[in-house]
PDB file of C-alpha atoms in Angstrom:
ATOM      1  CA  MET A 208     180.619 141.621-115.697  1.00  0.00           C
ATOM      2  CA  LYS A 209     179.955 144.992-114.087  1.00  0.00           C
ATOM      3  CA  ALA A 210     176.432 145.504-112.783  1.00  0.00           C
ATOM      4  CA  ILE A 211     174.522 147.742-110.406  1.00  0.00           C
ATOM      5  CA  VAL A 212     172.663 145.870-107.671  1.00  0.00           C
ATOM      6  CA  VAL A 213     170.211 146.798-104.930  1.00  0.00           C
ATOM      7  CA  THR A 214     169.731 144.977-101.624  1.00  0.00           C
ATOM      8  CA  ASP A 215     168.037 147.481 -99.293  1.00  0.00           C
ATOM      9  CA  GLN A 216     164.607 148.807-100.251  1.00  0.00           C
ATOM     10  CA  ALA A 217     164.614 151.461 -97.549  1.00  0.00           C
ATOM     11  CA  ALA A 218     167.854 152.961 -98.891  1.00  0.00           C
ATOM     12  CA  GLY A 219     166.453 153.889-102.320  1.00  0.00           C
ATOM     13  CA  THR A 220     169.028 154.881-104.926  1.00  0.00           C
ATOM     14  CA  ALA A 221     171.547 155.478-102.132  1.00  0.00           C
ATOM     15  CA  GLY A 222     171.573 151.700-101.646  1.00  0.00           C
ATOM     16  CA  MET A 223     172.774 150.980-105.197  1.00  0.00           C
ATOM     17  CA  LYS A 224     176.213 149.380-105.581  1.00  0.00           C
ATOM     18  CA  LEU A 225     178.403 148.742-108.624  1.00  0.00           C
ATOM     19  CA  VAL A 226     179.717 145.166-108.325  1.00  0.00           C
ATOM     20  CA  GLN A 227     181.069 142.248-110.357  1.00  0.00           C
ATOM     21  CA  ARG A 228     178.489 139.597-111.232  1.00  0.00           C
ATOM     22  CA  PRO A 229     178.706 136.403-113.325  1.00  0.00           C
ATOM     23  CA  GLU A 230     177.600 136.793-116.916  1.00  0.00           C
ATOM     24  CA  PRO A 231     174.060 135.401-117.394  1.00  0.00           C
ATOM     25  CA  GLN A 232     173.276 132.258-119.361  1.00  0.00           C
ATOM     26  CA  ALA A 233     170.429 131.940-121.848  1.00  0.00           C
ATOM     27  CA  ALA A 234     167.483 129.775-120.772  1.00  0.00           C
ATOM     28  CA  ILE A 235     164.906 128.315-123.197  1.00  0.00           C
ATOM     29  CA  ASN A 236     163.590 131.059-125.527  1.00  0.00           C
ATOM     30  CA  ASP A 237     166.139 133.534-124.148  1.00  0.00           C
ATOM     31  CA  VAL A 238     168.867 135.534-125.785  1.00  0.00           C
ATOM     32  CA  VAL A 239     171.922 137.027-124.115  1.00  0.00           C
ATOM     33  CA  ILE A 240     172.423 140.699-124.963  1.00  0.00           C
ATOM     34  CA  GLU A 241     175.623 142.697-124.757  1.00  0.00           C
ATOM     35  CA  ILE A 242     174.068 145.901-123.433  1.00  0.00           C
ATOM     36  CA  HIS A 243     175.198 149.157-125.010  1.00  0.00           C
ATOM     37  CA  ALA A 244     172.675 151.481-123.363  1.00  0.00           C
ATOM     38  CA  SER A 245     170.156 151.104-120.547  1.00  0.00           C
ATOM     39  CA  GLY A 246     167.148 153.010-119.229  1.00  0.00           C
ATOM     40  CA  PHE A 247     166.088 153.315-115.604  1.00  0.00           C
ATOM     41  CA  VAL A 248     162.774 154.465-114.085  1.00  0.00           C
ATOM     42  CA  PRO A 249     163.241 156.015-110.610  1.00  0.00           C
ATOM     43  CA  THR A 250     160.032 154.443-109.267  1.00  0.00           C
ATOM     44  CA  GLU A 251     161.450 150.940-109.892  1.00  0.00           C
ATOM     45  CA  LEU A 252     162.830 150.895-106.373  1.00  0.00           C
ATOM     46  CA  THR A 253     159.264 150.984-105.014  1.00  0.00           C
ATOM     47  CA  TRP A 254     158.028 148.127-107.217  1.00  0.00           C
ATOM     48  CA  PRO A 255     157.508 144.762-105.461  1.00  0.00           C
ATOM     49  CA  SER A 256     159.041 142.987-108.480  1.00  0.00           C
ATOM     50  CA  THR A 257     162.402 144.654-107.809  1.00  0.00           C
ATOM     51  CA  TRP A 258     162.634 142.891-104.458  1.00  0.00           C
ATOM     52  CA  ALA A 259     160.657 139.641-104.716  1.00  0.00           C
ATOM     53  CA  ASP A 260     159.859 137.019-107.351  1.00  0.00           C
ATOM     54  CA  ARG A 261     156.407 135.994-108.556  1.00  0.00           C
ATOM     55  CA  VAL A 262     155.769 133.859-105.441  1.00  0.00           C
ATOM     56  CA  ASP A 263     157.020 136.625-103.132  1.00  0.00           C
ATOM     57  CA  ARG A 264     160.445 135.137-102.357  1.00  0.00           C
ATOM     58  CA  ASP A 265     163.265 137.620-101.785  1.00  0.00           C
ATOM     59  CA  ARG A 266     165.386 137.929-104.931  1.00  0.00           C
ATOM     60  CA  THR A 267     168.016 140.423-103.805  1.00  0.00           C
ATOM     61  CA  PRO A 268     170.658 141.360-104.701  1.00  0.00           C
ATOM     62  CA  SER A 269     168.769 142.269-107.876  1.00  0.00           C
ATOM     63  CA  ILE A 270     169.850 144.291-110.904  1.00  0.00           C
ATOM     64  CA  PRO A 271     167.408 147.131-111.692  1.00  0.00           C
ATOM     65  CA  GLY A 272     166.760 148.755-115.058  1.00  0.00           C
ATOM     66  CA  HIS A 273     164.251 147.465-117.603  1.00  0.00           C
ATOM     67  CA  GLU A 274     165.074 149.199-120.886  1.00  0.00           C
ATOM     68  CA  LEU A 275     167.959 148.274-123.137  1.00  0.00           C
ATOM     69  CA  ALA A 276     169.570 148.523-126.509  1.00  0.00           C
ATOM     70  CA  GLY A 277     172.398 146.220-127.486  1.00  0.00           C
ATOM     71  CA  VAL A 278     173.621 143.288-129.551  1.00  0.00           C
ATOM     72  CA  VAL A 279     172.620 139.611-129.371  1.00  0.00           C
ATOM     73  CA  THR A 280     175.592 137.443-128.327  1.00  0.00           C
ATOM     74  CA  ALA A 281     173.929 134.051-127.663  1.00  0.00           C
ATOM     75  CA  LEU A 282     170.659 132.220-128.272  1.00  0.00           C
ATOM     76  CA  GLY A 283     168.943 129.873-125.838  1.00  0.00           C
ATOM     77  CA  TYR A 284     167.434 126.559-126.838  1.00  0.00           C
ATOM     78  CA  GLY A 285     164.358 127.012-129.027  1.00  0.00           C
ATOM     79  CA  THR A 286     164.876 130.736-129.556  1.00  0.00           C
ATOM     80  CA  THR A 287     163.660 131.985-132.933  1.00  0.00           C
ATOM     81  CA  GLY A 288     163.216 135.345-134.618  1.00  0.00           C
ATOM     82  CA  LEU A 289     166.581 136.842-133.658  1.00  0.00           C
ATOM     83  CA  SER A 290     170.185 136.082-134.584  1.00  0.00           C
ATOM     84  CA  VAL A 291     173.635 136.454-133.037  1.00  0.00           C
ATOM     85  CA  GLY A 292     175.120 139.848-133.898  1.00  0.00           C
ATOM     86  CA  GLN A 293     171.726 141.512-134.375  1.00  0.00           C
ATOM     87  CA  ARG A 294     171.067 144.971-132.919  1.00  0.00           C
ATOM     88  CA  VAL A 295     167.966 144.968-130.689  1.00  0.00           C
ATOM     89  CA  PHE A 296     166.087 147.030-128.129  1.00  0.00           C
ATOM     90  CA  GLY A 297     163.261 146.309-125.725  1.00  0.00           C
ATOM     91  CA  ARG A 298     161.909 145.907-122.213  1.00  0.00           C
ATOM     92  CA  ALA A 299     163.223 143.389-119.698  1.00  0.00           C
ATOM     93  CA  ASP A 300     160.977 141.229-117.498  1.00  0.00           C
ATOM     94  CA  TRP A 301     160.024 142.928-114.217  1.00  0.00           C
ATOM     95  CA  TYR A 302     160.930 139.862-112.142  1.00  0.00           C
ATOM     96  CA  ARG A 303     164.356 139.094-113.630  1.00  0.00           C
ATOM     97  CA  ASP A 304     167.696 140.826-113.342  1.00  0.00           C
ATOM     98  CA  GLY A 305     167.614 144.012-115.365  1.00  0.00           C
ATOM     99  CA  THR A 306     169.636 146.183-117.678  1.00  0.00           C
ATOM    100  CA  LEU A 307     172.033 148.188-115.495  1.00  0.00           C
ATOM    101  CA  ALA A 308     174.731 145.688-116.382  1.00  0.00           C
ATOM    102  CA  GLU A 309     177.053 144.729-119.212  1.00  0.00           C
ATOM    103  CA  TYR A 310     174.964 141.666-120.192  1.00  0.00           C
ATOM    104  CA  ILE A 311     171.424 140.391-119.696  1.00  0.00           C
ATOM    105  CA  ALA A 312     169.537 137.163-120.395  1.00  0.00           C
ATOM    106  CA  ILE A 313     166.088 138.080-121.671  1.00  0.00           C
ATOM    107  CA  GLU A 314     163.184 136.434-123.464  1.00  0.00           C
ATOM    108  CA  ALA A 315     163.441 137.045-127.198  1.00  0.00           C
ATOM    109  CA  ARG A 316     159.765 138.052-127.381  1.00  0.00           C
ATOM    110  CA  ASN A 317     160.575 141.181-125.329  1.00  0.00           C
ATOM    111  CA  LEU A 318     162.875 142.552-128.039  1.00  0.00           C
ATOM    112  CA  ALA A 319     162.577 144.173-131.455  1.00  0.00           C
ATOM    113  CA  PRO A 320     165.244 144.820-134.105  1.00  0.00           C
ATOM    114  CA  LEU A 321     167.009 148.170-133.706  1.00  0.00           C
ATOM    115  CA  PRO A 322     167.738 149.689-137.130  1.00  0.00           C
ATOM    116  CA  GLY A 323     171.361 150.537-137.816  1.00  0.00           C
ATOM    117  CA  ASP A 324     170.622 154.247-138.170  1.00  0.00           C
ATOM    118  CA  VAL A 325     169.196 154.529-134.626  1.00  0.00           C
ATOM    119  CA  ASP A 326     171.745 155.114-131.882  1.00  0.00           C
ATOM    120  CA  PHE A 327     171.802 152.714-128.927  1.00  0.00           C
ATOM    121  CA  THR A 328     171.180 155.629-126.535  1.00  0.00           C
ATOM    122  CA  VAL A 329     168.010 156.534-128.432  1.00  0.00           C
ATOM    123  CA  GLY A 330     166.955 152.875-128.544  1.00  0.00           C
ATOM    124  CA  ALA A 331     167.272 152.508-124.769  1.00  0.00           C
ATOM    125  CA  SER A 332     165.132 155.594-124.169  1.00  0.00           C
ATOM    126  CA  LEU A 333     162.111 154.238-126.045  1.00  0.00           C
ATOM    127  CA  PRO A 334     160.719 150.969-124.630  1.00  0.00           C
ATOM    128  CA  ILE A 335     158.896 151.934-121.429  1.00  0.00           C
ATOM    129  CA  SER A 336     158.022 155.523-122.358  1.00  0.00           C
ATOM    130  CA  GLY A 337     157.023 154.650-125.916  1.00  0.00           C
ATOM    131  CA  LEU A 338     155.051 151.507-125.122  1.00  0.00           C
ATOM    132  CA  THR A 339     153.308 153.165-122.156  1.00  0.00           C
ATOM    133  CA  ALA A 340     152.148 156.042-124.346  1.00  0.00           C
ATOM    134  CA  TRP A 341     151.138 153.766-127.222  1.00  0.00           C
ATOM    135  CA  GLN A 342     149.184 151.285-125.106  1.00  0.00           C
ATOM    136  CA  GLY A 343     147.529 153.965-122.974  1.00  0.00           C
ATOM    137  CA  LEU A 344     146.353 155.968-125.971  1.00  0.00           C
ATOM    138  CA  PHE A 345     145.416 153.298-128.485  1.00  0.00           C
ATOM    139  CA  GLN A 346     144.736 150.035-126.624  1.00  0.00           C
ATOM    140  CA  HIS A 347     143.199 151.318-123.400  1.00  0.00           C
ATOM    141  CA  GLY A 348     142.138 154.817-124.415  1.00  0.00           C
ATOM    142  CA  ARG A 349     140.959 153.854-127.926  1.00  0.00           C
ATOM    143  CA  LEU A 350     141.921 157.284-129.159  1.00  0.00           C
ATOM    144  CA  GLN A 351     140.389 158.446-132.440  1.00  0.00           C
ATOM    145  CA  ALA A 352     141.195 161.367-134.730  1.00  0.00           C
ATOM    146  CA  GLY A 353     139.357 164.524-133.723  1.00  0.00           C
ATOM    147  CA  GLN A 354     139.265 163.691-130.009  1.00  0.00           C
ATOM    148  CA  SER A 355     140.913 165.714-127.242  1.00  0.00           C
ATOM    149  CA  VAL A 356     143.553 164.486-124.786  1.00  0.00           C
ATOM    150  CA  LEU A 357     144.668 165.967-121.459  1.00  0.00           C
ATOM    151  CA  ALA A 358     148.276 164.766-121.099  1.00  0.00           C
ATOM    152  CA  HIS A 359     149.681 165.208-117.606  1.00  0.00           C
ATOM    153  CA  GLY A 360     153.433 165.613-117.299  1.00  0.00           C
ATOM    154  CA  ALA A 361     153.637 166.592-120.957  1.00  0.00           C
ATOM    155  CA  ALA A 362     157.318 167.549-120.752  1.00  0.00           C
ATOM    156  CA  GLY A 363     158.335 164.249-119.130  1.00  0.00           C
ATOM    157  CA  ALA A 364     159.578 161.023-120.675  1.00  0.00           C
ATOM    158  CA  VAL A 365     156.099 159.434-120.974  1.00  0.00           C
ATOM    159  CA  GLY A 366     154.092 162.638-121.377  1.00  0.00           C
ATOM    160  CA  SER A 367     156.146 163.873-124.311  1.00  0.00           C
ATOM    161  CA  MET A 368     155.529 160.560-126.096  1.00  0.00           C
ATOM    162  CA  VAL A 369     151.799 160.790-125.300  1.00  0.00           C
ATOM    163  CA  THR A 370     151.695 164.305-126.730  1.00  0.00           C
ATOM    164  CA  GLN A 371     153.473 163.414-129.970  1.00  0.00           C
ATOM    165  CA  LEU A 372     151.614 160.160-130.648  1.00  0.00           C
ATOM    166  CA  ALA A 373     148.239 161.745-129.887  1.00  0.00           C
ATOM    167  CA  ARG A 374     148.937 164.701-132.183  1.00  0.00           C
ATOM    168  CA  GLU A 375     150.040 162.374-134.971  1.00  0.00           C
ATOM    169  CA  ALA A 376     146.786 160.442-134.529  1.00  0.00           C
ATOM    170  CA  GLY A 377     144.804 163.646-135.113  1.00  0.00           C
ATOM    171  CA  ALA A 378     143.962 164.544-131.507  1.00  0.00           C
ATOM    172  CA  TYR A 379     143.916 167.966-129.846  1.00  0.00           C
ATOM    173  CA  VAL A 380     146.370 167.826-126.925  1.00  0.00           C
ATOM    174  CA  ILE A 381     146.317 169.875-123.735  1.00  0.00           C
ATOM    175  CA  GLY A 382     149.549 169.326-121.835  1.00  0.00           C
ATOM    176  CA  THR A 383     150.122 169.979-118.142  1.00  0.00           C
ATOM    177  CA  GLY A 384     153.148 170.447-115.921  1.00  0.00           C
ATOM    178  CA  ARG A 385     155.079 173.008-113.942  1.00  0.00           C
ATOM    179  CA  SER A 386     155.516 176.528-115.276  1.00  0.00           C
ATOM    180  CA  ALA A 387     159.103 175.751-116.316  1.00  0.00           C
ATOM    181  CA  ASP A 388     157.770 172.952-118.566  1.00  0.00           C
ATOM    182  CA  ARG A 389     155.542 175.119-120.753  1.00  0.00           C
ATOM    183  CA  GLN A 390     157.848 175.693-123.726  1.00  0.00           C
ATOM    184  CA  LYS A 391     159.126 172.126-123.711  1.00  0.00           C
ATOM    185  CA  ALA A 392     155.587 170.701-123.734  1.00  0.00           C
ATOM    186  CA  LEU A 393     154.530 173.047-126.533  1.00  0.00           C
ATOM    187  CA  GLY A 394     157.707 172.106-128.403  1.00  0.00           C
ATOM    188  CA  PHE A 395     156.667 168.450-128.299  1.00  0.00           C
ATOM    189  CA  GLY A 396     153.357 169.420-129.925  1.00  0.00           C
ATOM    190  CA  ALA A 397     150.856 170.278-127.196  1.00  0.00           C
ATOM    191  CA  ASN A 398     148.182 172.623-128.544  1.00  0.00           C
ATOM    192  CA  GLU A 399     147.724 174.208-125.118  1.00  0.00           C
ATOM    193  CA  PHE A 400     149.483 174.070-121.761  1.00  0.00           C
ATOM    194  CA  VAL A 401     148.054 174.192-118.238  1.00  0.00           C
ATOM    195  CA  ASP A 402     150.499 175.287-115.546  1.00  0.00           C
ATOM    196  CA  LEU A 403     149.504 173.147-112.559  1.00  0.00           C
ATOM    197  CA  GLU A 404     151.186 175.617-110.203  1.00  0.00           C
ATOM    198  CA  ASN A 405     149.385 178.758-111.391  1.00  0.00           C
ATOM    199  CA  ASP A 406     146.529 177.950-113.803  1.00  0.00           C
ATOM    200  CA  ALA A 407     143.075 176.583-112.976  1.00  0.00           C
ATOM    201  CA  LEU A 408     142.932 172.951-114.114  1.00  0.00           C
ATOM    202  CA  GLU A 409     139.137 173.124-113.923  1.00  0.00           C
ATOM    203  CA  ASP A 410     139.124 175.594-116.827  1.00  0.00           C
ATOM    204  CA  VAL A 411     139.668 172.513-119.009  1.00  0.00           C
ATOM    205  CA  ARG A 412     136.326 170.909-119.833  1.00  0.00           C
ATOM    206  CA  GLY A 413     134.918 168.101-121.919  1.00  0.00           C
ATOM    207  CA  VAL A 414     138.068 166.222-122.931  1.00  0.00           C
ATOM    208  CA  ASP A 415     137.708 162.730-124.358  1.00  0.00           C
ATOM    209  CA  LEU A 416     140.752 161.197-122.677  1.00  0.00           C
ATOM    210  CA  VAL A 417     142.935 161.990-119.684  1.00  0.00           C
ATOM    211  CA  PHE A 418     146.379 160.334-119.597  1.00  0.00           C
ATOM    212  CA  ASP A 419     147.471 160.407-115.959  1.00  0.00           C
ATOM    213  CA  VAL A 420     151.035 159.912-114.729  1.00  0.00           C
ATOM    214  CA  ILE A 421     150.599 161.813-111.440  1.00  0.00           C
ATOM    215  CA  GLY A 422     147.749 160.272-109.438  1.00  0.00           C
ATOM    216  CA  GLY A 423     146.376 161.660-106.187  1.00  0.00           C
ATOM    217  CA  ASP A 424     144.405 164.896-106.147  1.00  0.00           C
ATOM    218  CA  ILE A 425     145.300 165.784-109.754  1.00  0.00           C
ATOM    219  CA  GLN A 426     143.861 162.476-110.933  1.00  0.00           C
ATOM    220  CA  LYS A 427     140.635 162.945-108.944  1.00  0.00           C
ATOM    221  CA  ARG A 428     140.135 166.474-110.278  1.00  0.00           C
ATOM    222  CA  SER A 429     140.910 165.328-113.807  1.00  0.00           C
ATOM    223  CA  ALA A 430     138.120 162.740-113.804  1.00  0.00           C
ATOM    224  CA  GLY A 431     135.624 165.595-113.592  1.00  0.00           C
ATOM    225  CA  LEU A 432     137.035 167.217-116.726  1.00  0.00           C
ATOM    226  CA  ILE A 433     136.151 164.266-118.970  1.00  0.00           C
ATOM    227  CA  ARG A 434     133.004 164.321-121.076  1.00  0.00           C
ATOM    228  CA  ALA A 435     130.338 161.729-120.296  1.00  0.00           C
ATOM    229  CA  GLY A 436     131.479 158.379-121.668  1.00  0.00           C
ATOM    230  CA  GLY A 437     135.127 159.418-121.890  1.00  0.00           C
ATOM    231  CA  THR A 438     138.190 157.641-120.511  1.00  0.00           C
ATOM    232  CA  LEU A 439     140.726 158.147-117.737  1.00  0.00           C
ATOM    233  CA  VAL A 440     143.922 156.165-118.304  1.00  0.00           C
ATOM    234  CA  THR A 441     146.464 155.988-115.489  1.00  0.00           C
ATOM    235  CA  VAL A 442     149.804 154.274-114.852  1.00  0.00           C
ATOM    236  CA  VAL A 443     150.067 155.027-111.124  1.00  0.00           C
ATOM    237  CA  GLY A 444     147.745 152.368-109.722  1.00  0.00           C
ATOM    238  CA  PRO A 445     143.966 151.942-109.468  1.00  0.00           C
ATOM    239  CA  ALA A 446     142.047 155.115-110.266  1.00  0.00           C
ATOM    240  CA  GLU A 447     140.317 156.786-107.331  1.00  0.00           C
ATOM    241  CA  ALA A 448     137.736 158.484-109.550  1.00  0.00           C
ATOM    242  CA  ARG A 449     136.071 157.768-112.865  1.00  0.00           C
ATOM    243  CA  PRO A 450     134.375 159.873-115.530  1.00  0.00           C
ATOM    244  CA  VAL A 451     130.573 159.951-115.710  1.00  0.00           C
ATOM    245  CA  ASP A 452     129.355 156.939-117.721  1.00  0.00           C
ATOM    246  CA  GLY A 453     132.978 156.374-118.761  1.00  0.00           C
ATOM    247  CA  LEU A 454     135.973 154.183-118.100  1.00  0.00           C
ATOM    248  CA  ALA A 455     138.874 154.432-115.658  1.00  0.00           C
ATOM    249  CA  VAL A 456     141.717 152.145-116.722  1.00  0.00           C
ATOM    250  CA  ASP A 457     144.936 151.519-114.837  1.00  0.00           C
ATOM    251  CA  PHE A 458     147.490 149.363-116.608  1.00  0.00           C
ATOM    252  CA  VAL A 459     151.044 148.062-116.489  1.00  0.00           C
ATOM    253  CA  VAL A 460     152.953 148.356-119.736  1.00  0.00           C
ATOM    254  CA  GLU A 461     153.653 145.115-121.635  1.00  0.00           C
ATOM    255  CA  SER A 462     156.319 144.173-124.138  1.00  0.00           C
ATOM    256  CA  ASP A 463     155.178 144.161-127.759  1.00  0.00           C
ATOM    257  CA  ARG A 464     157.579 143.697-130.671  1.00  0.00           C
ATOM    258  CA  ALA A 465     155.207 145.093-133.294  1.00  0.00           C
ATOM    259  CA  GLN A 466     154.549 148.233-131.261  1.00  0.00           C
ATOM    260  CA  LEU A 467     158.270 148.744-130.626  1.00  0.00           C
ATOM    261  CA  SER A 468     158.836 148.519-134.375  1.00  0.00           C
ATOM    262  CA  GLU A 469     156.098 151.105-135.014  1.00  0.00           C
ATOM    263  CA  ILE A 470     157.656 153.434-132.434  1.00  0.00           C
ATOM    264  CA  VAL A 471     161.218 153.180-133.736  1.00  0.00           C
ATOM    265  CA  GLN A 472     160.032 153.706-137.317  1.00  0.00           C
ATOM    266  CA  ARG A 473     158.483 156.995-136.226  1.00  0.00           C
ATOM    267  CA  VAL A 474     161.811 158.003-134.710  1.00  0.00           C
ATOM    268  CA  ARG A 475     163.596 157.143-137.960  1.00  0.00           C
ATOM    269  CA  ASP A 476     161.300 159.218-140.152  1.00  0.00           C
ATOM    270  CA  GLY A 477     161.122 162.198-137.789  1.00  0.00           C
ATOM    271  CA  ARG A 478     157.549 161.836-136.561  1.00  0.00           C
ATOM    272  CA  LEU A 479     158.677 161.095-132.983  1.00  0.00           C
ATOM    273  CA  ARG A 480     161.425 162.761-130.963  1.00  0.00           C
ATOM    274  CA  THR A 481     162.984 161.195-127.901  1.00  0.00           C
ATOM    275  CA  ASN A 482     163.141 163.063-124.610  1.00  0.00           C
ATOM    276  CA  ILE A 483     166.588 162.214-123.274  1.00  0.00           C
ATOM    277  CA  GLY A 484     167.859 164.216-120.334  1.00  0.00           C
ATOM    278  CA  LYS A 485     171.101 163.035-118.740  1.00  0.00           C
ATOM    279  CA  VAL A 486     173.400 160.431-120.310  1.00  0.00           C
ATOM    280  CA  ALA A 487     175.932 158.804-117.959  1.00  0.00           C
ATOM    281  CA  THR A 488     178.273 155.813-117.995  1.00  0.00           C
ATOM    282  CA  LEU A 489     177.686 152.723-115.849  1.00  0.00           C
ATOM    283  CA  ASP A 490     180.467 153.912-113.520  1.00  0.00           C
ATOM    284  CA  GLU A 491     178.677 157.270-113.163  1.00  0.00           C
ATOM    285  CA  ALA A 492     175.157 155.864-112.964  1.00  0.00           C
ATOM    286  CA  ILE A 493     174.679 155.829-109.192  1.00  0.00           C
ATOM    287  CA  ALA A 494     175.734 159.472-108.910  1.00  0.00           C
ATOM    288  CA  ALA A 495     173.387 160.334-111.785  1.00  0.00           C
ATOM    289  CA  PHE A 496     170.443 158.640-110.065  1.00  0.00           C
ATOM    290  CA  ASN A 497     171.245 160.344-106.742  1.00  0.00           C
ATOM    291  CA  SER A 498     171.439 163.794-108.305  1.00  0.00           C
ATOM    292  CA  THR A 499     169.551 166.514-106.470  1.00  0.00           C
ATOM    293  CA  GLU A 500     168.744 168.170-109.794  1.00  0.00           C
ATOM    294  CA  ARG A 501     165.268 167.703-111.242  1.00  0.00           C
ATOM    295  CA  ARG A 502     165.329 165.158-114.065  1.00  0.00           C
ATOM    296  CA  ALA A 503     164.584 166.781-117.407  1.00  0.00           C
ATOM    297  CA  GLY A 504     163.659 163.827-119.579  1.00  0.00           C
ATOM    298  CA  LYS A 505     164.878 160.258-119.614  1.00  0.00           C
ATOM    299  CA  THR A 506     168.141 159.306-117.892  1.00  0.00           C
ATOM    300  CA  VAL A 507     170.052 156.849-120.089  1.00  0.00           C
ATOM    301  CA  ILE A 508     173.103 154.862-119.012  1.00  0.00           C
ATOM    302  CA  ARG A 509     175.638 154.342-121.778  1.00  0.00           C
ATOM    303  CA  VAL A 510     177.075 150.966-120.766  1.00  0.00           C
ATOM    304  CA  ARG A 511     179.541 150.799-123.658  1.00  0.00           C
ATOM    305  CA  PRO A 512     181.120 153.821-125.339  1.00  0.00           C
TER     306      PRO A 512
END
């Protein structure tokens, strides 16, 4: 099968190669998926799990990519809940070969059924962005109707999901980003927009929840904008500041079939829009990842036409 592999951490996306690899076999509780579309997060190439296994042994050449939509072609021993020929989507294990390939072996629990009226490209754009937003808002942030949310990167792949899910839950959403992102963030439902290049972030006061995808100085300043007892949720590592009498939670997104089903249902009935930027083929993927253009939304690789 065709697959993209990485072997040199220092090289970044320039070190990606399109090669031939053996098709994977299904282990216990696995399924093999014929991948139709794949998602890729640029920061993957800085993650330890891309380069080493759980006991820190080198696992290169490894296949990156952790989001997929495709069709089940084989079941491993003991696998239940899915069937051969079924359309599915989901998130691949961080420590196993990923989704920038024509096939993957993956634990069945990491997948959810993909309805027939949802395109594979849309399906592949949802798992990490959708689950990150869902878990950050509702599991870790415990968002309630009537609360306020400061959503950093509101025009990005995760931030646009945060904005839409928070609005649907009855929250007031203040989005942030660059000046060029204003209309896009408002289009995804932000009630207000703060231009981090030109506006004063400190003019925002007393929010219940900050959803941070930036880190650094922006994260530290944001902690001071949260009302006493509020919550800072971040996905960029341990928080360097915390709200007064409140919580600072950093988390790594987890697979969850029920949550994936909730997310895709919202796409089907129009409550949730995807934020897909560039769509490229597997042959074009390396050039797409190495593009000097700023990424506007999620890059999806269409593995099969």
